[in-house]
Tab-separated table of C-alpha atoms in Angstrom:
chain	number	residue	atom	x	y	z
A	157	UNK	CA	91.072	100.072	88.928
A	158	UNK	CA	94.675	99.039	88.385
A	159	UNK	CA	96.816	98.112	91.362
A	160	UNK	CA	100.354	99.403	91.805
A	161	UNK	CA	103.119	97.816	93.841
A	162	UNK	CA	106.478	99.076	95.068
A	163	UNK	CA	109.274	96.498	95.180
A	164	UNK	CA	111.865	97.164	97.874
A	165	UNK	CA	115.429	95.877	97.523
A	166	UNK	CA	115.586	92.652	99.578
A	167	UNK	CA	118.538	91.581	101.706
A	168	UNK	CA	120.741	89.908	99.092
A	169	UNK	CA	123.190	88.673	101.712
A	170	UNK	CA	123.181	88.347	105.466
A	171	UNK	CA	122.639	91.830	106.789
A	172	UNK	CA	124.225	93.659	103.827
A	173	UNK	CA	123.185	97.331	104.039
A	174	UNK	CA	123.101	98.064	100.299
A	175	UNK	CA	123.843	96.861	96.783
A	176	UNK	CA	124.922	98.472	93.502
A	177	UNK	CA	122.890	98.366	90.295
A	178	UNK	CA	124.873	96.638	87.553
A	179	UNK	CA	122.314	96.405	84.751
A	180	UNK	CA	118.565	96.709	84.294
A	181	UNK	CA	116.997	94.049	82.069
A	182	UNK	CA	113.873	96.162	81.461
A	183	UNK	CA	113.012	99.823	80.994
A	184	UNK	CA	110.117	101.913	82.186
A	185	UNK	CA	106.972	101.036	80.240
A	186	UNK	CA	107.993	97.425	79.582
A	187	UNK	CA	105.754	94.527	80.583
A	188	UNK	CA	107.508	91.897	82.686
A	189	UNK	CA	106.284	88.538	83.937
A	190	UNK	CA	106.647	87.040	87.393
A	191	UNK	CA	110.193	85.782	88.147
A	192	UNK	CA	111.643	87.112	84.904
A	193	UNK	CA	115.043	88.818	85.396
A	194	UNK	CA	114.540	92.397	86.516
A	195	UNK	CA	118.003	93.687	87.432
A	196	UNK	CA	121.473	92.469	88.365
A	197	UNK	CA	122.882	93.860	91.620
A	198	UNK	CA	126.453	93.753	92.909
A	199	UNK	CA	126.847	92.995	96.595
A	200	UNK	CA	129.967	92.611	98.706
A	201	UNK	CA	130.332	89.055	97.482
A	202	UNK	CA	128.790	88.518	94.085
A	203	UNK	CA	126.667	89.870	91.257
A	204	UNK	CA	123.125	88.704	91.963
A	205	UNK	CA	120.244	88.519	89.527
A	206	UNK	CA	116.997	89.806	91.089
A	207	UNK	CA	113.747	88.484	89.541
A	208	UNK	CA	110.523	90.422	89.205
A	209	UNK	CA	108.158	89.881	92.154
A	210	UNK	CA	105.047	90.466	90.021
A	211	UNK	CA	103.696	90.389	86.498
A	212	UNK	CA	102.795	93.750	85.033
A	213	UNK	CA	103.984	97.047	83.604
A	214	UNK	CA	107.138	98.724	84.872
A	215	UNK	CA	106.182	102.200	86.047
A	216	UNK	CA	109.455	103.391	87.566
A	217	UNK	CA	113.019	102.188	88.033
A	218	UNK	CA	114.816	103.694	91.019
A	219	UNK	CA	118.339	104.427	89.857
A	220	UNK	CA	120.639	103.718	86.962
A	221	UNK	CA	123.616	101.420	86.503
A	222	UNK	CA	126.237	102.237	89.103
A	223	UNK	CA	123.817	103.694	91.659
A	224	UNK	CA	123.878	102.366	95.224
A	225	UNK	CA	120.504	101.281	96.607
A	226	UNK	CA	120.072	100.793	100.388
A	227	UNK	CA	118.489	97.524	101.433
A	228	UNK	CA	114.772	98.068	101.997
A	229	UNK	CA	114.529	101.082	99.675
A	230	UNK	CA	112.216	101.128	96.661
A	231	UNK	CA	113.898	99.445	93.707
A	232	UNK	CA	111.034	99.495	91.185
A	233	UNK	CA	107.315	100.248	90.899
A	234	UNK	CA	104.825	98.138	88.920
A	235	UNK	CA	101.269	98.276	87.674
A	236	UNK	CA	100.051	94.744	88.337
A	237	UNK	CA	98.347	92.944	85.454
A	238	UNK	CA	95.626	90.636	86.867
A	239	UNK	CA	95.540	88.667	83.630
A	240	UNK	CA	99.136	87.459	84.114
A	241	UNK	CA	100.459	84.982	86.717
A	242	UNK	CA	101.051	86.473	90.170
A	243	UNK	CA	102.703	85.153	93.313
A	244	UNK	CA	100.394	84.198	96.135
A	245	UNK	CA	100.509	86.393	99.246
A	246	UNK	CA	103.326	85.351	101.560
A	247	UNK	CA	104.948	83.076	98.973
A	248	UNK	CA	108.762	83.206	99.148
A	249	UNK	CA	110.591	85.018	96.352
A	250	UNK	CA	113.864	83.225	96.942
A	251	UNK	CA	115.641	86.397	98.084
A	252	UNK	CA	114.448	86.596	101.658
A	253	UNK	CA	116.954	86.126	104.468
A	254	UNK	CA	117.708	82.454	104.890
A	255	UNK	CA	116.078	81.347	101.626
A	256	UNK	CA	118.780	82.206	99.119
A	257	UNK	CA	119.442	78.720	97.693
A	258	UNK	CA	116.074	78.403	95.978
A	259	UNK	CA	115.479	75.040	94.278
A	260	UNK	CA	114.527	76.643	90.968
A	261	UNK	CA	117.840	78.446	90.752
A	262	UNK	CA	119.951	75.540	91.881
A	263	UNK	CA	119.392	73.265	88.890
A	264	UNK	CA	120.919	75.426	86.151
A	265	UNK	CA	123.909	76.447	88.245
A	266	UNK	CA	126.599	73.951	87.046
A	267	UNK	CA	126.762	74.925	83.328
A	268	UNK	CA	127.683	78.615	83.776
A	269	UNK	CA	130.555	78.002	86.192
A	270	UNK	CA	133.596	78.784	84.033
A	271	UNK	CA	135.572	75.599	84.594
A	272	UNK	CA	136.825	75.140	81.058
A	273	UNK	CA	138.429	78.574	80.627
A	274	UNK	CA	140.439	78.091	83.825
A	275	UNK	CA	142.288	75.098	82.416
A	276	UNK	CA	144.883	77.249	80.669
A	277	UNK	CA	145.651	79.363	83.764
A	278	UNK	CA	145.967	76.159	85.784
A	279	UNK	CA	148.667	74.878	83.436
A	280	UNK	CA	150.465	78.204	83.608
A	281	UNK	CA	150.392	78.111	87.402
A	282	UNK	CA	152.073	74.719	87.499
A	283	UNK	CA	154.800	75.982	85.211
A	284	UNK	CA	155.348	79.145	87.248
A	285	UNK	CA	155.240	78.275	90.935
A	286	UNK	CA	156.604	81.676	91.877
A	287	UNK	CA	153.433	83.302	90.547
A	288	UNK	CA	151.031	81.018	92.412
A	289	UNK	CA	150.722	83.556	95.204
A	290	UNK	CA	150.465	86.728	93.133
A	291	UNK	CA	147.010	87.521	94.468
A	292	UNK	CA	147.483	87.760	98.200
A	293	UNK	CA	147.610	90.914	100.273
A	294	UNK	CA	147.216	92.202	103.797
A	295	UNK	CA	143.832	92.104	105.458
A	296	UNK	CA	140.697	90.028	105.762
A	297	UNK	CA	137.023	90.406	105.076
A	298	UNK	CA	134.012	88.729	106.588
A	299	UNK	CA	130.971	87.834	104.574
A	300	UNK	CA	127.553	86.315	104.751
A	301	UNK	CA	126.669	82.634	104.563
A	302	UNK	CA	123.913	83.148	101.988
A	303	UNK	CA	124.690	81.499	98.655
A	304	UNK	CA	123.418	83.084	95.458
A	305	UNK	CA	123.589	81.063	92.250
A	306	UNK	CA	124.201	82.624	88.856
A	307	UNK	CA	122.930	81.457	85.521
A	308	UNK	CA	123.705	82.714	82.045
A	309	UNK	CA	121.008	85.098	80.878
A	310	UNK	CA	120.417	86.062	77.250
A	311	UNK	CA	120.015	89.838	76.996
A	312	UNK	CA	120.249	91.583	73.657
A	313	UNK	CA	121.173	88.298	72.003
A	314	UNK	CA	124.204	87.791	74.277
A	315	UNK	CA	124.264	85.046	76.900
A	316	UNK	CA	126.320	85.721	80.042
A	317	UNK	CA	126.055	85.502	83.828
A	318	UNK	CA	125.638	88.787	85.748
A	319	UNK	CA	129.241	88.740	87.023
A	320	UNK	CA	130.540	88.575	83.443
A	321	UNK	CA	128.298	91.469	82.404
A	322	UNK	CA	129.532	93.535	85.329
A	323	UNK	CA	133.165	92.849	84.423
A	324	UNK	CA	132.522	93.732	80.774
A	325	UNK	CA	131.012	97.055	81.825
A	326	UNK	CA	134.004	97.858	84.041
A	327	UNK	CA	136.520	96.941	81.321
A	328	UNK	CA	134.630	98.774	78.573
A	329	UNK	CA	133.972	95.604	76.577
A	330	UNK	CA	131.034	95.269	74.170
A	331	UNK	CA	129.641	91.784	74.887
A	332	UNK	CA	127.964	91.595	71.494
A	333	UNK	CA	131.411	91.637	69.864
A	334	UNK	CA	133.052	89.056	72.127
A	335	UNK	CA	133.693	85.539	70.847
A	336	UNK	CA	131.854	83.218	73.249
A	337	UNK	CA	133.525	79.959	74.307
A	338	UNK	CA	131.279	78.950	77.204
A	339	UNK	CA	128.599	76.289	77.414
A	340	UNK	CA	125.551	76.893	75.170
A	341	UNK	CA	127.277	79.898	73.602
A	342	UNK	CA	127.665	81.847	76.839
A	343	UNK	CA	130.351	84.515	77.158
A	344	UNK	CA	132.735	83.614	79.979
A	345	UNK	CA	134.884	85.748	82.270
A	346	UNK	CA	137.975	84.598	80.354
A	347	UNK	CA	136.370	85.674	77.063
A	348	UNK	CA	135.773	89.184	78.396
A	349	UNK	CA	139.280	89.555	79.831
A	350	UNK	CA	140.821	88.278	76.595
A	351	UNK	CA	138.771	90.760	74.554
A	352	UNK	CA	139.804	93.582	76.886
A	353	UNK	CA	143.460	92.618	76.568
A	354	UNK	CA	143.280	92.406	72.767
A	355	UNK	CA	141.174	95.543	72.395
A	356	UNK	CA	138.928	93.762	69.913
A	357	UNK	CA	135.554	94.561	71.498
A	358	UNK	CA	135.716	98.059	72.913
A	359	UNK	CA	132.465	99.853	73.640
A	360	UNK	CA	131.760	102.449	70.974
A	361	UNK	CA	134.666	101.266	68.833
A	362	UNK	CA	132.486	100.064	65.923
A	363	UNK	CA	131.283	103.426	64.616
A	364	UNK	CA	134.701	105.061	65.044
A	365	UNK	CA	136.183	103.875	61.679
A	366	UNK	CA	133.135	105.222	59.807
A	367	UNK	CA	133.520	108.643	61.342
A	368	UNK	CA	137.221	108.630	60.607
A	369	UNK	CA	136.665	107.692	56.960
A	370	UNK	CA	134.031	110.371	56.480
A	371	UNK	CA	136.339	113.145	57.634
A	372	UNK	CA	139.625	111.752	56.386
A	373	UNK	CA	139.869	114.023	53.329
A	374	UNK	CA	138.936	117.441	54.726
A	375	UNK	CA	140.585	117.017	58.121
A	376	UNK	CA	143.200	114.226	58.305
A	377	UNK	CA	144.290	115.365	61.756
A	378	UNK	CA	140.946	114.267	63.239
A	379	UNK	CA	141.722	110.618	62.506
A	380	UNK	CA	144.208	110.506	65.364
A	381	UNK	CA	141.716	111.819	67.947
A	382	UNK	CA	139.947	108.464	68.582
A	383	UNK	CA	143.335	106.852	69.209
A	384	UNK	CA	143.961	109.145	72.180
A	385	UNK	CA	140.437	108.616	73.533
A	386	UNK	CA	141.064	104.866	73.807
A	387	UNK	CA	143.556	105.415	76.607
A	388	UNK	CA	141.290	107.751	78.596
A	389	UNK	CA	137.563	108.040	78.973
A	390	UNK	CA	135.220	110.583	80.560
A	391	UNK	CA	133.255	107.692	82.076
A	392	UNK	CA	133.871	105.910	85.350
A	393	UNK	CA	134.072	102.136	85.752
A	394	UNK	CA	130.311	102.190	86.372
A	395	UNK	CA	129.734	103.976	83.053
A	396	UNK	CA	128.828	107.338	84.610
A	397	UNK	CA	130.363	110.734	83.740
A	398	UNK	CA	133.292	111.598	85.991
A	399	UNK	CA	133.508	115.295	85.113
A	400	UNK	CA	131.292	118.210	86.001
A	401	UNK	CA	133.147	120.520	83.561
A	402	UNK	CA	132.853	120.428	79.758
A	403	UNK	CA	134.730	117.508	78.079
A	404	UNK	CA	137.561	119.792	77.017
A	405	UNK	CA	138.408	120.760	80.597
A	406	UNK	CA	140.761	118.417	82.422
A	407	UNK	CA	139.414	117.285	85.811
A	408	UNK	CA	141.193	114.941	88.184
A	409	UNK	CA	140.409	113.418	91.533
A	410	UNK	CA	136.634	113.562	91.379
A	411	UNK	CA	135.389	111.273	94.169
A	412	UNK	CA	133.232	108.240	93.457
A	413	UNK	CA	131.397	106.125	96.040
A	414	UNK	CA	132.900	102.751	96.891
A	415	UNK	CA	130.797	99.856	95.650
A	416	UNK	CA	130.436	96.136	96.089
A	417	UNK	CA	133.451	94.361	97.540
A	418	UNK	CA	135.455	97.526	98.217
A	419	UNK	CA	132.520	99.141	100.006
A	420	UNK	CA	132.137	96.158	102.337
A	421	UNK	CA	135.913	95.964	102.842
A	422	UNK	CA	135.951	99.580	104.012
A	423	UNK	CA	133.210	98.867	106.550
A	424	UNK	CA	134.856	95.681	107.843
A	425	UNK	CA	138.285	97.277	108.223
A	426	UNK	CA	136.863	100.268	110.076
A	427	UNK	CA	134.907	97.965	112.364
A	428	UNK	CA	137.998	95.836	113.056
A	429	UNK	CA	140.070	98.937	113.811
A	430	UNK	CA	137.514	100.100	116.369
A	431	UNK	CA	137.254	96.765	118.189
A	432	UNK	CA	140.621	94.967	118.140
A	433	UNK	CA	143.636	95.744	120.333
A	434	UNK	CA	146.342	94.818	117.780
A	435	UNK	CA	149.950	94.026	118.563
A	436	UNK	CA	152.470	92.844	115.966
A	437	UNK	CA	155.623	90.745	116.314
A	438	UNK	CA	158.211	90.537	113.511
A	439	UNK	CA	161.054	88.131	112.815
A	440	UNK	CA	162.826	86.317	109.966
A	441	UNK	CA	162.452	82.618	109.183
A	442	UNK	CA	165.726	81.119	107.916
A	443	UNK	CA	164.938	78.823	104.942
A	444	UNK	CA	168.559	78.178	103.949
A	445	UNK	CA	168.072	74.421	104.421
A	446	UNK	CA	165.137	74.153	101.989
A	447	UNK	CA	165.458	71.517	99.287
A	448	UNK	CA	164.530	72.424	95.682
A	449	UNK	CA	160.818	72.254	94.894
A	450	UNK	CA	159.429	73.592	98.161
A	451	UNK	CA	156.121	75.452	97.698
A	452	UNK	CA	156.275	78.716	99.687
A	453	UNK	CA	152.553	78.895	100.378
A	454	UNK	CA	152.333	75.219	101.323
A	455	UNK	CA	155.221	75.634	103.772
A	456	UNK	CA	153.685	78.766	105.273
A	457	UNK	CA	150.342	77.010	105.730
A	458	UNK	CA	152.033	73.990	107.300
A	459	UNK	CA	153.983	76.201	109.692
A	460	UNK	CA	150.786	77.959	110.769
A	461	UNK	CA	149.168	74.571	111.419
A	462	UNK	CA	152.133	73.437	113.520
A	463	UNK	CA	152.180	76.692	115.472
A	464	UNK	CA	148.414	76.659	116.014
A	465	UNK	CA	148.594	73.147	117.436
A	466	UNK	CA	151.355	74.190	119.828
A	467	UNK	CA	149.690	77.479	120.816
A	468	UNK	CA	145.887	77.005	120.525
A	469	UNK	CA	145.218	80.511	121.870
A	470	UNK	CA	146.171	81.946	118.461
A	471	UNK	CA	143.821	79.651	116.524
A	472	UNK	CA	140.715	80.988	118.219
A	473	UNK	CA	137.736	83.325	118.084
A	474	UNK	CA	137.151	86.053	120.628
A	475	UNK	CA	133.849	87.742	121.514
A	476	UNK	CA	134.674	91.166	122.896
A	477	UNK	CA	131.104	91.826	124.050
A	478	UNK	CA	130.622	88.610	126.027
A	479	UNK	CA	134.360	88.263	126.808
A	480	UNK	CA	134.398	84.636	125.704
A	481	UNK	CA	137.029	82.699	123.775
A	482	UNK	CA	136.515	79.710	121.468
A	483	UNK	CA	139.514	77.450	120.806
A	484	UNK	CA	139.358	75.397	117.612
A	485	UNK	CA	140.574	71.850	117.118
A	486	UNK	CA	140.668	72.269	113.328
A	487	UNK	CA	142.757	74.876	111.489
A	488	UNK	CA	140.820	76.735	108.792
A	489	UNK	CA	143.079	79.357	107.225
A	490	UNK	CA	141.720	82.430	105.458
A	491	UNK	CA	143.863	83.065	102.375
A	492	UNK	CA	143.831	86.745	101.381
A	493	UNK	CA	143.266	87.124	97.616
A	494	UNK	CA	143.632	90.500	95.918
A	495	UNK	CA	141.423	91.302	92.896
A	496	UNK	CA	140.587	94.403	90.867
A	497	UNK	CA	137.208	94.485	92.609
A	498	UNK	CA	138.712	94.371	96.097
A	499	UNK	CA	139.824	91.917	98.761
A	500	UNK	CA	138.458	88.402	99.188
A	501	UNK	CA	139.448	85.987	101.956
A	502	UNK	CA	138.306	82.447	101.123
A	503	UNK	CA	138.823	79.727	103.715
A	504	UNK	CA	141.196	76.807	103.198
A	505	UNK	CA	139.269	74.271	105.282
A	506	UNK	CA	140.931	71.612	107.435
A	507	UNK	CA	144.437	72.759	106.555
A	508	UNK	CA	145.733	70.543	109.361
A	509	UNK	CA	144.693	67.487	107.327
A	510	UNK	CA	146.260	68.532	103.996
A	511	UNK	CA	149.676	67.690	102.581
A	512	UNK	CA	151.648	70.084	100.357
A	513	UNK	CA	149.839	68.972	97.198
A	514	UNK	CA	146.431	69.278	98.836
A	515	UNK	CA	147.248	72.773	100.043
A	516	UNK	CA	148.364	73.899	96.588
A	517	UNK	CA	145.276	72.421	94.906
A	518	UNK	CA	143.027	74.014	97.495
A	519	UNK	CA	144.604	77.457	97.153
A	520	UNK	CA	144.446	77.293	93.339
A	521	UNK	CA	140.784	76.262	93.449
A	522	UNK	CA	139.856	79.097	95.788
A	523	UNK	CA	141.715	81.674	93.710
A	524	UNK	CA	140.085	80.533	90.466
A	525	UNK	CA	136.634	80.686	92.050
A	526	UNK	CA	137.306	84.168	93.426
A	527	UNK	CA	138.543	85.473	90.072
A	528	UNK	CA	135.510	84.062	88.261
A	529	UNK	CA	133.198	85.289	91.048
A	530	UNK	CA	131.764	81.772	91.289
A	531	UNK	CA	132.830	81.138	94.900
A	532	UNK	CA	130.068	80.402	97.403
A	533	UNK	CA	129.621	83.027	100.107
A	534	UNK	CA	129.929	80.274	102.726
A	535	UNK	CA	133.559	79.832	101.635
A	536	UNK	CA	134.343	83.437	102.558
A	537	UNK	CA	133.788	83.170	106.296
A	538	UNK	CA	134.396	80.916	109.266
A	539	UNK	CA	138.183	80.702	109.098
A	540	UNK	CA	140.057	80.447	112.394
A	541	UNK	CA	143.251	82.341	111.448
A	542	UNK	CA	144.419	84.231	108.346
A	543	UNK	CA	147.449	84.355	106.035
A	544	UNK	CA	148.514	87.263	103.843
A	545	UNK	CA	151.418	86.466	101.537
A	546	UNK	CA	151.915	90.091	100.484
A	547	UNK	CA	155.637	89.496	99.860
A	548	UNK	CA	154.841	88.106	96.411
A	549	UNK	CA	154.430	91.774	95.431
A	550	UNK	CA	156.767	93.696	97.701
A	551	UNK	CA	157.341	94.579	101.320
A	552	UNK	CA	159.268	93.088	104.216
A	553	UNK	CA	157.160	93.536	107.363
A	554	UNK	CA	153.582	94.688	107.903
A	555	UNK	CA	150.846	95.134	110.477
A	556	UNK	CA	148.063	93.017	108.915
A	557	UNK	CA	144.548	93.634	110.197
A	558	UNK	CA	142.884	91.152	112.548
A	559	UNK	CA	139.172	90.916	111.734
A	560	UNK	CA	136.939	89.676	114.568
A	561	UNK	CA	136.181	87.076	115.677
A	562	UNK	CA	139.664	85.833	114.697
A	563	UNK	CA	142.497	86.394	117.158
A	564	UNK	CA	145.482	86.404	114.783
A	565	UNK	CA	146.712	86.901	111.229
A	566	UNK	CA	150.113	86.027	109.724
A	567	UNK	CA	151.823	88.178	107.110
A	568	UNK	CA	154.725	86.880	104.982
A	569	UNK	CA	157.034	89.432	103.364
A	570	UNK	CA	159.314	89.225	100.348
A	571	UNK	CA	162.086	86.625	100.740
A	572	UNK	CA	165.629	87.939	100.644
A	573	UNK	CA	169.221	86.901	101.293
A	574	UNK	CA	171.064	88.221	104.312
A	575	UNK	CA	174.444	87.585	105.904
A	576	UNK	CA	174.065	85.142	108.794
A	577	UNK	CA	176.747	84.425	111.405
A	578	UNK	CA	177.814	80.755	111.466
A	579	UNK	CA	180.614	78.840	113.113
A	580	UNK	CA	183.845	80.217	111.690
A	581	UNK	CA	182.372	83.144	109.748
A	582	UNK	CA	179.241	84.288	107.933
A	583	UNK	CA	177.055	82.856	105.179
A	584	UNK	CA	174.377	84.257	102.891
A	585	UNK	CA	171.080	82.671	103.955
A	586	UNK	CA	167.660	83.130	102.396
A	587	UNK	CA	165.013	84.314	104.870
A	588	UNK	CA	161.286	85.036	104.840
A	589	UNK	CA	160.166	88.027	106.949
A	590	UNK	CA	157.189	87.165	109.151
A	591	UNK	CA	154.680	89.462	110.854
A	592	UNK	CA	152.114	88.151	113.329
A	593	UNK	CA	149.379	90.514	114.443
A	594	UNK	CA	147.207	89.340	117.336
A	595	UNK	CA	144.376	90.717	119.437
A	596	UNK	CA	145.976	91.418	122.799
A	597	UNK	CA	142.599	91.108	124.499
A	598	UNK	CA	142.565	87.388	123.731
A	599	UNK	CA	146.228	86.343	123.632
A	600	UNK	CA	149.342	87.245	125.574
A	601	UNK	CA	152.610	88.459	124.146
A	602	UNK	CA	154.222	85.211	125.271
A	603	UNK	CA	151.666	83.119	123.397
A	604	UNK	CA	152.193	85.162	120.240
A	605	UNK	CA	155.975	84.891	120.555
A	606	UNK	CA	155.815	81.101	121.032
A	607	UNK	CA	153.499	80.870	118.011
A	608	UNK	CA	155.989	82.827	115.887
A	609	UNK	CA	158.887	80.713	117.178
A	610	UNK	CA	157.047	77.502	116.246
A	611	UNK	CA	156.473	78.835	112.715
A	612	UNK	CA	160.146	79.732	112.337
A	613	UNK	CA	161.283	76.333	113.571
A	614	UNK	CA	159.039	74.485	111.107
A	615	UNK	CA	160.090	76.730	108.198
A	616	UNK	CA	163.757	76.049	109.035
A	617	UNK	CA	163.334	72.346	108.200
A	618	UNK	CA	164.633	71.129	104.859
A	619	UNK	CA	161.238	69.797	103.748
């Protein structure tokens, strides 16, 4: 008698409540072997490849691409084949809590990390210092410490890591038509984004010319129809229909569930709002004395370090349940990075030991890893204070969100010139608006004001 087994979705992070199906690598009725790729799942941090826990026939797959599966729910059902290799009872699958960095997955990790394609953006960043901060916004997000490695997987003749496949699906890019530039012929994140920008590998675009040619003579007007459909699609980013009405009926505003990073961000922000007692102070830092070549982000980071050393109460963690406070000797700054998938806050470690060049290199490295989804989950937590340089987009002042256990977050608005009184008249000085939000349970208004004053004094220096 054949034996069946249900496979429940394991905890792919540290306490993550659910994950989103990105792509199944098998279909019902297929035979799969132990540890072969079963499905790729998107969590709050990364796209994770989940291997099969058994060898046998796939009886049922619970959900399609884009569906959200709660942790612990049935993901797939199998009919176990006793003639194929099976895992011994109690043997670790590599996805249990605390066992994420499995040795078997660690070895092939280096090749897929898209280091080569980021060389061009790095050169562009050096040439355009003003755009170095174009990915920072208000807020912060905590994450797990579990690290999941990705390796390029060949599916349908195309080799790509799960994160690249997920991005291709969201951008409507056909991976089979993308020119691969990665190691061993793998399609990289840069390849997908370039194809999306050029419009050279759109899903479903291949058969369109044939249909147009077939109907060109009797109905020339139909040739223009596919052109309009390129700008709009009846499918969501997850590839699911967005409309409940027939295709000819216009429907707007149909709700879709938040997934992955945005889903976790919503939870974290709501939790922070319910726990923190936020108070915000605003002022302008006069940078009129700055010499040419000053890096805005590097100066902001340095000013936070100086202020944190003068007012340690702001560079701290607070436990509202136990009513305990932890002051930190080091200054690890969470740098808010905005992406299409949602908000990431990687940690710039030991900022108090870095010079301007080290800060810039560190920020660039973190941003590149976030954009390629190659950043380790351990880099997305543990910071002692946060910085949101939202002014690179727009905005003067803000009330950035403090996420526990941190006590404070600094927001920098868009620099502007204003008339400043000086001896004998007025002058036009350039200023940077600053907003400091702090948890009033853990710090006093005086401590926050002295912290802000220390930042302003350091930013007023010429270099």
